[in-house]
mmCIF file of C-alpha atoms and ligand atoms in Angstrom:
data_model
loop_
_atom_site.group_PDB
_atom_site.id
_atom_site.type_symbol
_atom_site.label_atom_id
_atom_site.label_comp_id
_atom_site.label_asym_id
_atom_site.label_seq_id
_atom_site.Cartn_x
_atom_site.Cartn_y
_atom_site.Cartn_z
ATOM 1 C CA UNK A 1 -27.555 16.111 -117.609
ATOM 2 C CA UNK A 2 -24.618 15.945 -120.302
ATOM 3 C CA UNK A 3 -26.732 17.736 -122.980
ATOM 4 C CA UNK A 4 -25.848 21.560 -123.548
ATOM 5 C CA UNK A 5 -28.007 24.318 -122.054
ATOM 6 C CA UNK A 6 -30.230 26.590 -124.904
ATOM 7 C CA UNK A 7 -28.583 29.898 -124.394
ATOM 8 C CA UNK A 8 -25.300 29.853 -124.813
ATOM 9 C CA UNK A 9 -22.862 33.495 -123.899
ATOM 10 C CA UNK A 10 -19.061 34.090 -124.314
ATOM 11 C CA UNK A 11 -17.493 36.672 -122.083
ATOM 12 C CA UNK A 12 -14.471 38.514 -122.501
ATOM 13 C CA UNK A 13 -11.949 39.241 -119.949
ATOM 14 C CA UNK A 14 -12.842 36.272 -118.108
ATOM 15 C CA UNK A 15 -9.608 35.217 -116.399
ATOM 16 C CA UNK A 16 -10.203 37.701 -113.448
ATOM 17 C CA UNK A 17 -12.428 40.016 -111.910
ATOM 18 C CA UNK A 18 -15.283 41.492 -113.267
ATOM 19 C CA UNK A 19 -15.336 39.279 -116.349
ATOM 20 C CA UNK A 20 -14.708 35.909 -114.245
ATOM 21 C CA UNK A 21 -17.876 36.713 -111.891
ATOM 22 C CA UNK A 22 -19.986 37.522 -114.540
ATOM 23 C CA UNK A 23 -19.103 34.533 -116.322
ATOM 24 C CA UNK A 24 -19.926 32.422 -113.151
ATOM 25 C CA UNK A 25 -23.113 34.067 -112.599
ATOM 26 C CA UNK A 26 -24.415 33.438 -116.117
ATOM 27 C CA UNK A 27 -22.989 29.593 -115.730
ATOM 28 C CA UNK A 28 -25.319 29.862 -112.402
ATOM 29 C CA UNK A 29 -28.112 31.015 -114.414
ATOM 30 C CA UNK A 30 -27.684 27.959 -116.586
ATOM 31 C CA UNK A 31 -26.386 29.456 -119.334
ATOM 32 C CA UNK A 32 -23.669 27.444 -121.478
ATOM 33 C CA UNK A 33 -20.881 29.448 -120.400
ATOM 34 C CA UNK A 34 -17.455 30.348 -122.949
ATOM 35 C CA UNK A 35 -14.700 31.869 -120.674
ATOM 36 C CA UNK A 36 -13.115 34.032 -123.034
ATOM 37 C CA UNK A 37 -9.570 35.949 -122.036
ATOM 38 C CA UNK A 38 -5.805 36.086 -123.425
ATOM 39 C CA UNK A 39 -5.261 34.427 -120.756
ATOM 40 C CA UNK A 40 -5.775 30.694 -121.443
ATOM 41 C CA UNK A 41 -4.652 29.142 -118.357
ATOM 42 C CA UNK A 42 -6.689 31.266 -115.323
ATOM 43 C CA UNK A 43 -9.707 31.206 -117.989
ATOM 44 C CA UNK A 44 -9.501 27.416 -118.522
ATOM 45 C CA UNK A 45 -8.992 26.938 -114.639
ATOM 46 C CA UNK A 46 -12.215 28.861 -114.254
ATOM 47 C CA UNK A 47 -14.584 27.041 -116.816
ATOM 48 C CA UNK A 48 -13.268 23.366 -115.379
ATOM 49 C CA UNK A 49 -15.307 24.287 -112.090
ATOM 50 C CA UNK A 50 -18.853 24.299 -114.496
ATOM 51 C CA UNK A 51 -20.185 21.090 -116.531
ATOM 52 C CA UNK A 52 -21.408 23.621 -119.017
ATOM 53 C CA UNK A 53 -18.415 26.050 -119.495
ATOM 54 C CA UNK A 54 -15.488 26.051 -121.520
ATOM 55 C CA UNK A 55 -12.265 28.884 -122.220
ATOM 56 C CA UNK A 56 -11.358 29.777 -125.301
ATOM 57 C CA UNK A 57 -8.010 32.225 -126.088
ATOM 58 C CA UNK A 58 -9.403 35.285 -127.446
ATOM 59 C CA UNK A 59 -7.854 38.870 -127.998
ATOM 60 C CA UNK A 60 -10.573 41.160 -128.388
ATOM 61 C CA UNK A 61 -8.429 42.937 -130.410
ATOM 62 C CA UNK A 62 -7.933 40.593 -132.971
ATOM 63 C CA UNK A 63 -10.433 40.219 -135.472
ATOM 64 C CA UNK A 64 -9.209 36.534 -136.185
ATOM 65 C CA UNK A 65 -9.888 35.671 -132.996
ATOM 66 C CA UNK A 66 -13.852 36.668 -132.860
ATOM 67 C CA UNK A 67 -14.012 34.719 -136.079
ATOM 68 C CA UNK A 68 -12.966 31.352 -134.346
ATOM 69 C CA UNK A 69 -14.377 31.942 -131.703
ATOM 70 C CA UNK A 70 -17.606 32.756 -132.326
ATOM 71 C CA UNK A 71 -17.662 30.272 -135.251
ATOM 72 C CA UNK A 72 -16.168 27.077 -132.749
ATOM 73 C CA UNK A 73 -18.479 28.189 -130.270
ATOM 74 C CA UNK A 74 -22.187 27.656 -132.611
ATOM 75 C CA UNK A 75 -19.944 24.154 -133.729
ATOM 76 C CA UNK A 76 -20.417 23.265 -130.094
ATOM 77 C CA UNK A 77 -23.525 24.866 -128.750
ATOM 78 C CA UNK A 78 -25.942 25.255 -132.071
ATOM 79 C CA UNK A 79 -26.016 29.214 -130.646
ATOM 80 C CA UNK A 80 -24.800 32.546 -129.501
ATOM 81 C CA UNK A 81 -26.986 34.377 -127.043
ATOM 82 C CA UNK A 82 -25.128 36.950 -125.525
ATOM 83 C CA UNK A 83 -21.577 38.504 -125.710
ATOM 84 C CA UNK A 84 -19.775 40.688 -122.941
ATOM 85 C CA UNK A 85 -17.448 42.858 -123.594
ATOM 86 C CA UNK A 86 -15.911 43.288 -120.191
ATOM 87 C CA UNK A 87 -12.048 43.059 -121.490
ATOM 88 C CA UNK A 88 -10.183 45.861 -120.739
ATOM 89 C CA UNK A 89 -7.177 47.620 -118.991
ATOM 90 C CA UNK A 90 -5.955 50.987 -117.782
ATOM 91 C CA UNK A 91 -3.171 52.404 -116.396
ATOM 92 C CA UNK A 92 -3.264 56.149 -115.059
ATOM 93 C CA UNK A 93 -1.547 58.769 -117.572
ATOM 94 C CA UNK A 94 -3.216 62.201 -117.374
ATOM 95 C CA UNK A 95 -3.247 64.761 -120.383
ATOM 96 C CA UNK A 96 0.362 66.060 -119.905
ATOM 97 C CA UNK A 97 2.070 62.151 -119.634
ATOM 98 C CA UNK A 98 0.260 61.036 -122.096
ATOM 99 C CA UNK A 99 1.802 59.252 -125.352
ATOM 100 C CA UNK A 100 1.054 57.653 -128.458
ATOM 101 C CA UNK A 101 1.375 54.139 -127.298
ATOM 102 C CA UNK A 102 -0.308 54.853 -124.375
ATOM 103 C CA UNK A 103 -3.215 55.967 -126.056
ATOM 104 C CA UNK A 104 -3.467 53.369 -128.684
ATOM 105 C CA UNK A 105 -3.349 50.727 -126.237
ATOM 106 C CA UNK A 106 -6.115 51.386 -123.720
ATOM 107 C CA UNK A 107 -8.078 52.851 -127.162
ATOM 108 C CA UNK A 108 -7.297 49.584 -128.675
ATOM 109 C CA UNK A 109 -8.356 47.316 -125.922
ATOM 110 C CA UNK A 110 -11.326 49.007 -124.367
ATOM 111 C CA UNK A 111 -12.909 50.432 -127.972
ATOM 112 C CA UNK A 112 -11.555 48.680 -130.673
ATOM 113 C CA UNK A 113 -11.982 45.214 -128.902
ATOM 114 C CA UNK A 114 -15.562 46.229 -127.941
ATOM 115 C CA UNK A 115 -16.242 47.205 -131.375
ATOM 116 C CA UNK A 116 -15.522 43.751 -132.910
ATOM 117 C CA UNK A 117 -17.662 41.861 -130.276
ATOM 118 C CA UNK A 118 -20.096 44.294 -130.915
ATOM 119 C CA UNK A 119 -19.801 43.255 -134.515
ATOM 120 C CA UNK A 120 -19.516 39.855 -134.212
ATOM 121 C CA UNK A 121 -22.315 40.049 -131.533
ATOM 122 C CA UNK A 122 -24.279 41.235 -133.959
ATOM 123 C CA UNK A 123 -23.754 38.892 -136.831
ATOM 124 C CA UNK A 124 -24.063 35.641 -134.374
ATOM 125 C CA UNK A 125 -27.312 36.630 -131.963
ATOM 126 C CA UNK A 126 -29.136 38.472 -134.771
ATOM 127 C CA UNK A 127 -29.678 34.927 -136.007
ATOM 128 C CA UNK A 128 -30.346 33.349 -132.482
ATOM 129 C CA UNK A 129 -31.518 36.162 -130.571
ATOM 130 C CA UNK A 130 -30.267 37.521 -127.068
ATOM 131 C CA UNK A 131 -27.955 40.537 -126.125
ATOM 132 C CA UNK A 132 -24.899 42.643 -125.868
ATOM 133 C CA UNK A 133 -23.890 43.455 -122.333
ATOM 134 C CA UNK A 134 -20.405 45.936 -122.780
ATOM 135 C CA UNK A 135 -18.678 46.994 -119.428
ATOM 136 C CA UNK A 136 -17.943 50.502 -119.908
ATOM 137 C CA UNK A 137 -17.063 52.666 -116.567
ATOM 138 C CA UNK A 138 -18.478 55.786 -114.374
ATOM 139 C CA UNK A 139 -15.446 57.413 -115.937
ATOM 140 C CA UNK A 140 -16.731 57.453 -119.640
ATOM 141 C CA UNK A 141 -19.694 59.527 -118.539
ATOM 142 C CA UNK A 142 -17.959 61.479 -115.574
ATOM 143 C CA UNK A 143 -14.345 61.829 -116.055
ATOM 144 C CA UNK A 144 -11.671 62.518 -113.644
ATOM 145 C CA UNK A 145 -8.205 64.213 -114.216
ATOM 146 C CA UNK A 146 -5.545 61.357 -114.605
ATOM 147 C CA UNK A 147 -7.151 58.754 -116.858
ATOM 148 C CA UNK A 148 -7.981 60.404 -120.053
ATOM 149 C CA UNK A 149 -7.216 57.841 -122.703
ATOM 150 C CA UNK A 150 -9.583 55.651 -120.320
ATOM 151 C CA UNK A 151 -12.278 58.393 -119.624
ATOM 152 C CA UNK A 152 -12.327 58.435 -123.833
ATOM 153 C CA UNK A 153 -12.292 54.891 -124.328
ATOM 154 C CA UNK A 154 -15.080 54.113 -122.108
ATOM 155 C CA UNK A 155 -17.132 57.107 -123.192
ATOM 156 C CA UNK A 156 -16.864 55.580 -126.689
ATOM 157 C CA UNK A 157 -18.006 52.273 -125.487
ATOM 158 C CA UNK A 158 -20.986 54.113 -124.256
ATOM 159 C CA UNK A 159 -21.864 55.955 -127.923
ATOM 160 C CA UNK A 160 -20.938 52.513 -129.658
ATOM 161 C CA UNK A 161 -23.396 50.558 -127.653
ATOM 162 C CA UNK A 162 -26.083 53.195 -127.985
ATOM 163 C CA UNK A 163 -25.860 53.098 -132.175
ATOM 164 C CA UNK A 164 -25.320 49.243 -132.069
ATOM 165 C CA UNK A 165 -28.785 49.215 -130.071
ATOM 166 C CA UNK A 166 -30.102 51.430 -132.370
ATOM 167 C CA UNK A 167 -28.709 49.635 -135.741
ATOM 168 C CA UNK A 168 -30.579 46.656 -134.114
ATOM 169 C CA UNK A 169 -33.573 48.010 -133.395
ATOM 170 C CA UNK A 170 -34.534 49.282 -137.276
ATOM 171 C CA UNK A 171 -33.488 46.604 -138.697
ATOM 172 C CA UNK A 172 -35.412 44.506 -136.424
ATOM 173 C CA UNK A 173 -32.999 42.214 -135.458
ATOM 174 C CA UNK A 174 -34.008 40.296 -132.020
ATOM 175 C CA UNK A 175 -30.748 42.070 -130.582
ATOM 176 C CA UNK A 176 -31.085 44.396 -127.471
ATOM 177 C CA UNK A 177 -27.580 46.085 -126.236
ATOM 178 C CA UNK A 178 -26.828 47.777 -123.488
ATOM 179 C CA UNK A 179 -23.890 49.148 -120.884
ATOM 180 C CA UNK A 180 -23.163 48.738 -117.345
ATOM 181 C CA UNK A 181 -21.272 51.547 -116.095
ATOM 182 C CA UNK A 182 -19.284 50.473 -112.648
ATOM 183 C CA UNK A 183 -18.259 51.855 -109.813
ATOM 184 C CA UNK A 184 -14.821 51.059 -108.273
ATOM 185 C CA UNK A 185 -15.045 47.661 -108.172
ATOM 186 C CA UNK A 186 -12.267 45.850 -105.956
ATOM 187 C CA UNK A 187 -10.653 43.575 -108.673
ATOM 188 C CA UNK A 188 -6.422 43.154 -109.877
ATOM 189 C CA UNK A 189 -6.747 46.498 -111.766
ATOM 190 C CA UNK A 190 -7.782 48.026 -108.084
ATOM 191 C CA UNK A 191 -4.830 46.358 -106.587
ATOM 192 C CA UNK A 192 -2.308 47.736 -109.070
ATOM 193 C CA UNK A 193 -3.520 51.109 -108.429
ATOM 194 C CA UNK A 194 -3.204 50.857 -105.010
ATOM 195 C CA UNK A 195 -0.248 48.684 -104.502
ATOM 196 C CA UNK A 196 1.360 52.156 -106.639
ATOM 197 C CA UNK A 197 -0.232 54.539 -104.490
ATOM 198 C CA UNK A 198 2.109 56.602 -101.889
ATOM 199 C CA UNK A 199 -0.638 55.719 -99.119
ATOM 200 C CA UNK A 200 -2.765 52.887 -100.113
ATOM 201 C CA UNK A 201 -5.326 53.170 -97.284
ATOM 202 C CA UNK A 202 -5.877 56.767 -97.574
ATOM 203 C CA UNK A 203 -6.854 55.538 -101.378
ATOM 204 C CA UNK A 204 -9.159 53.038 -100.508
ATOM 205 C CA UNK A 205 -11.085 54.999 -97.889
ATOM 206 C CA UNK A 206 -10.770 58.083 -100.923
ATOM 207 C CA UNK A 207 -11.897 55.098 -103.563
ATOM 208 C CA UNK A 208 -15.251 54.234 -100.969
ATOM 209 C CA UNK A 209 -15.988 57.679 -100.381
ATOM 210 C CA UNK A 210 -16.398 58.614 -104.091
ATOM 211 C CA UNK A 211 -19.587 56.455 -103.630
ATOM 212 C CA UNK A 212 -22.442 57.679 -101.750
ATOM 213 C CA UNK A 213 -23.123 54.142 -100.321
ATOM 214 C CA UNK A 214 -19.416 54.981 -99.257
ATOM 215 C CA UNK A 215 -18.214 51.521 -99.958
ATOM 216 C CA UNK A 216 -16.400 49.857 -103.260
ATOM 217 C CA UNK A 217 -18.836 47.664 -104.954
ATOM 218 C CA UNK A 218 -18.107 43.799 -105.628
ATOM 219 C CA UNK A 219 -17.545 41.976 -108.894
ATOM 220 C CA UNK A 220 -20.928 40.222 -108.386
ATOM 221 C CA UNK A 221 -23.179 43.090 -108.385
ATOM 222 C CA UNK A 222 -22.048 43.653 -111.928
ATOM 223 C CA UNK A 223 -22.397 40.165 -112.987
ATOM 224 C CA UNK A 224 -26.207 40.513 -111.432
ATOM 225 C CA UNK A 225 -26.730 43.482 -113.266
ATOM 226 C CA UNK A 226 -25.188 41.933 -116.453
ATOM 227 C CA UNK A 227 -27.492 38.758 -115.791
ATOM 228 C CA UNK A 228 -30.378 40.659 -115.740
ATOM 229 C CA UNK A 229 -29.906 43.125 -118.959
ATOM 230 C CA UNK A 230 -29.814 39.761 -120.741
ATOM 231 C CA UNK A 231 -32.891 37.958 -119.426
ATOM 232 C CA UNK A 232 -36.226 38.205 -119.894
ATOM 233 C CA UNK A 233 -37.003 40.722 -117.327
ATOM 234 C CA UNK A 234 -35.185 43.004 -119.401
ATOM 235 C CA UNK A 235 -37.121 43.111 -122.739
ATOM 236 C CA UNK A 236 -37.870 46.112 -123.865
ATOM 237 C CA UNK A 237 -34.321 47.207 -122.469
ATOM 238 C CA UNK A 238 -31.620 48.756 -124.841
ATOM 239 C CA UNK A 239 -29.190 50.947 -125.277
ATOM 240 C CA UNK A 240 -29.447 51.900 -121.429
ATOM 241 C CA UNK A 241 -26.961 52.818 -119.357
ATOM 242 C CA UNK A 242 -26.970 51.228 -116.527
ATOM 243 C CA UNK A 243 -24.491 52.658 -113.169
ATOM 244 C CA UNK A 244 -24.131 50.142 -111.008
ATOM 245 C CA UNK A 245 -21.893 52.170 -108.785
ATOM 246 C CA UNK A 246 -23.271 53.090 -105.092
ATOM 247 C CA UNK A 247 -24.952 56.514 -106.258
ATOM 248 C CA UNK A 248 -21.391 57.512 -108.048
ATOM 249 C CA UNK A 249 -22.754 59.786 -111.096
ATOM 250 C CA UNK A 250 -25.470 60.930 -109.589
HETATM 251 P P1 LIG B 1 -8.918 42.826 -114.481
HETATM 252 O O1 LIG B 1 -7.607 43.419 -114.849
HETATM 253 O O2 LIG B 1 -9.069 42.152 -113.160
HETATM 254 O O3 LIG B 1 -9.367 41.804 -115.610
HETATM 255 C C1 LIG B 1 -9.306 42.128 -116.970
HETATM 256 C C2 LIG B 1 -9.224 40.845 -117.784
HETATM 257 O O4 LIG B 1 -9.182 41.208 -119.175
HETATM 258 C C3 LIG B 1 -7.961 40.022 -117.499
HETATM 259 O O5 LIG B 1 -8.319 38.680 -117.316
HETATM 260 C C4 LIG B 1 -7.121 40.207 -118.753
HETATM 261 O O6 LIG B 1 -6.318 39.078 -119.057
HETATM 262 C C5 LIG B 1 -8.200 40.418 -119.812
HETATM 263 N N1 LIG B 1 -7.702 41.099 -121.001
HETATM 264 C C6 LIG B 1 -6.865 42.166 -121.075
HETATM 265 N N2 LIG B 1 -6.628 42.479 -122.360
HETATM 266 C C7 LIG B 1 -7.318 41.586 -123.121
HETATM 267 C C8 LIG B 1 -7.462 41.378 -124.512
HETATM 268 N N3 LIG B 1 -6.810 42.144 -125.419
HETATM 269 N N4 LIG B 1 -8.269 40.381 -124.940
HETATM 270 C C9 LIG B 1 -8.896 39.596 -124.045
HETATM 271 N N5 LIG B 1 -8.796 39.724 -122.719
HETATM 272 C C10 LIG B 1 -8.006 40.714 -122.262
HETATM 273 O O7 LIG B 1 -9.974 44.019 -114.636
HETATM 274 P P2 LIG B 1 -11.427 44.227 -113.993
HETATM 275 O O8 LIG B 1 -11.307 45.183 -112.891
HETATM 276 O O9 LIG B 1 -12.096 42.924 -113.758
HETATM 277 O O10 LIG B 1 -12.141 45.012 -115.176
HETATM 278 C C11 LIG B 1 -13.038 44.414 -116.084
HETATM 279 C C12 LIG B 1 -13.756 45.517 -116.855
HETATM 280 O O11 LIG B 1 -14.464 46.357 -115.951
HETATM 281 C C13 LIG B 1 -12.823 46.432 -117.639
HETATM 282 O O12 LIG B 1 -13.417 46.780 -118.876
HETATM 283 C C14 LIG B 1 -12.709 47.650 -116.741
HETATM 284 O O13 LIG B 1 -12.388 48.828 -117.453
HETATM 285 C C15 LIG B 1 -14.105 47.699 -116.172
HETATM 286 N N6 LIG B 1 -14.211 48.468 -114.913
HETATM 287 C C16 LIG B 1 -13.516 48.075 -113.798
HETATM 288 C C17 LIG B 1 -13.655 48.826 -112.630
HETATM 289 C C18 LIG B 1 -12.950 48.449 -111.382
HETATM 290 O O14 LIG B 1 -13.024 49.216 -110.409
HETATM 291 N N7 LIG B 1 -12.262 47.317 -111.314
HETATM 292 C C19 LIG B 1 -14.473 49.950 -112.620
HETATM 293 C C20 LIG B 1 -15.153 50.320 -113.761
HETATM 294 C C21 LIG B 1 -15.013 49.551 -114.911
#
């Protein structure tokens, strides 16, 4: 049919990997779908594929940006169910590298953009009910040596989804939030790290083995994962934290 699905979600990051398989899976699930990403062209190139999906340009940095969006998106589907935060970058520079810029960046991205669609998340589903699904990573709750801007950044997204759940909660806001925590997933920001590595097989085999399952896991077991902390199922779910990463931080 040409009429508009009831739940509607927008999803950031959607261009590529993670974010562009979770967005599929919820347009699967018969959600109305908003591909959200700076990158207008691979986002709008993914939406055309769905009757019910749509891109939008969107820096999850930019506070302007959440405003249209969010406020174009009730305009053309009466609701906002469910925002994920999956946007965000990094680029190895341990403690000793490390600069200024560096740091703001990734902290800008990952936390600051995550913030603001926690916010905005907020202020749209509180009124329509739903959830907040933020993609944080193993490495915010188990950190390894070279990626500590990262590590921090994603650690925060954990703490900021935990007192967003929380804020919900007592003031009884029909708002549940909670965080998926990854594995290595095999997506661009996997090939950039290994297309820089001195031996790129050794890494992948090293990148498996860091899982118990000994594999890399695939974009769509976090978009199942993200599915489900959303539905029904998941109810009297929030502020979890939720690896979905082979038996990683165990
Ligand atoms: P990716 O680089 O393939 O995709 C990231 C997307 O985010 C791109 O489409 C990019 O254009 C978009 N983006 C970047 N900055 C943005 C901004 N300011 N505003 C809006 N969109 C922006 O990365 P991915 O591997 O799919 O990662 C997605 C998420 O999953 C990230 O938060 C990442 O930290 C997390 N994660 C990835 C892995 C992994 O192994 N790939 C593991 C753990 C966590």
């Amino acid at each position: 049919s040409t009429e508009t699905h009831s739940k509607t979600v927008l999803v950031t990051g959607a261009a590529t990997g993670i974010g562009k398989a979770i967005a599929e899976a919820f347009c699967n699930c018969g959600y109305n779908t908003v591909f959200a990403d700076i990158n207008l062209g691979e986002a709008a190139q993914n939406a055309k594929r769905f009757q019910h999906a749509s891109a939008i340009t969107l820096d999850v940095t930019q506070e302007a940006d959440w405003q249209t969006a969010t406020t174009e998106i009730v305009e053309r589907y009466g609701s906002l169910n469910c925002v994920v935060n999956n946007a965000g970058i990094g680029l190895p520079l341990n403690i000793e590298e490390i600069d200024h810029e560096h740091w703001q960046t990734i902290l800008n991205v990952n936390l600051t953009g995550t913030m603001w669609g926690c916010k905005y998340g907020v202020k749209l589903i509180s009124q329509y009910g739903g959830s907040i699904v933020n993609i944080a990573s193993v490495l915010g709750k188990r950190p390894v040596a070279n990626v500590p801007a990262y590590g921090a950044s994603k650690a925060g997204v954990i703490n900021l989804t935990q007192s967003t759940a929380l804020w919900c909660a007592e003031q009884n806001y029909p708002v549940r939030c909670n965080v998926i925590l990854p594995g290595y997933i095999r997506t661009a920001l996997m090939e950039k790290a290994l297309s820089e590595a001195i031996n790129p097989k050794e890494l992948l085999k090293h990148f498996a083995s860091l899982h118990p399952m000994n594999r890399l896991g695939t974009a769509e077991e976090i978009a199942n994962a993200a599915v489900f902390l959303d539905s029904e199922r998941a109810s009297f779910i929030t502020g979890s934290v939720l690896p979905v990463d082979g038996g990683n931080t165990i």
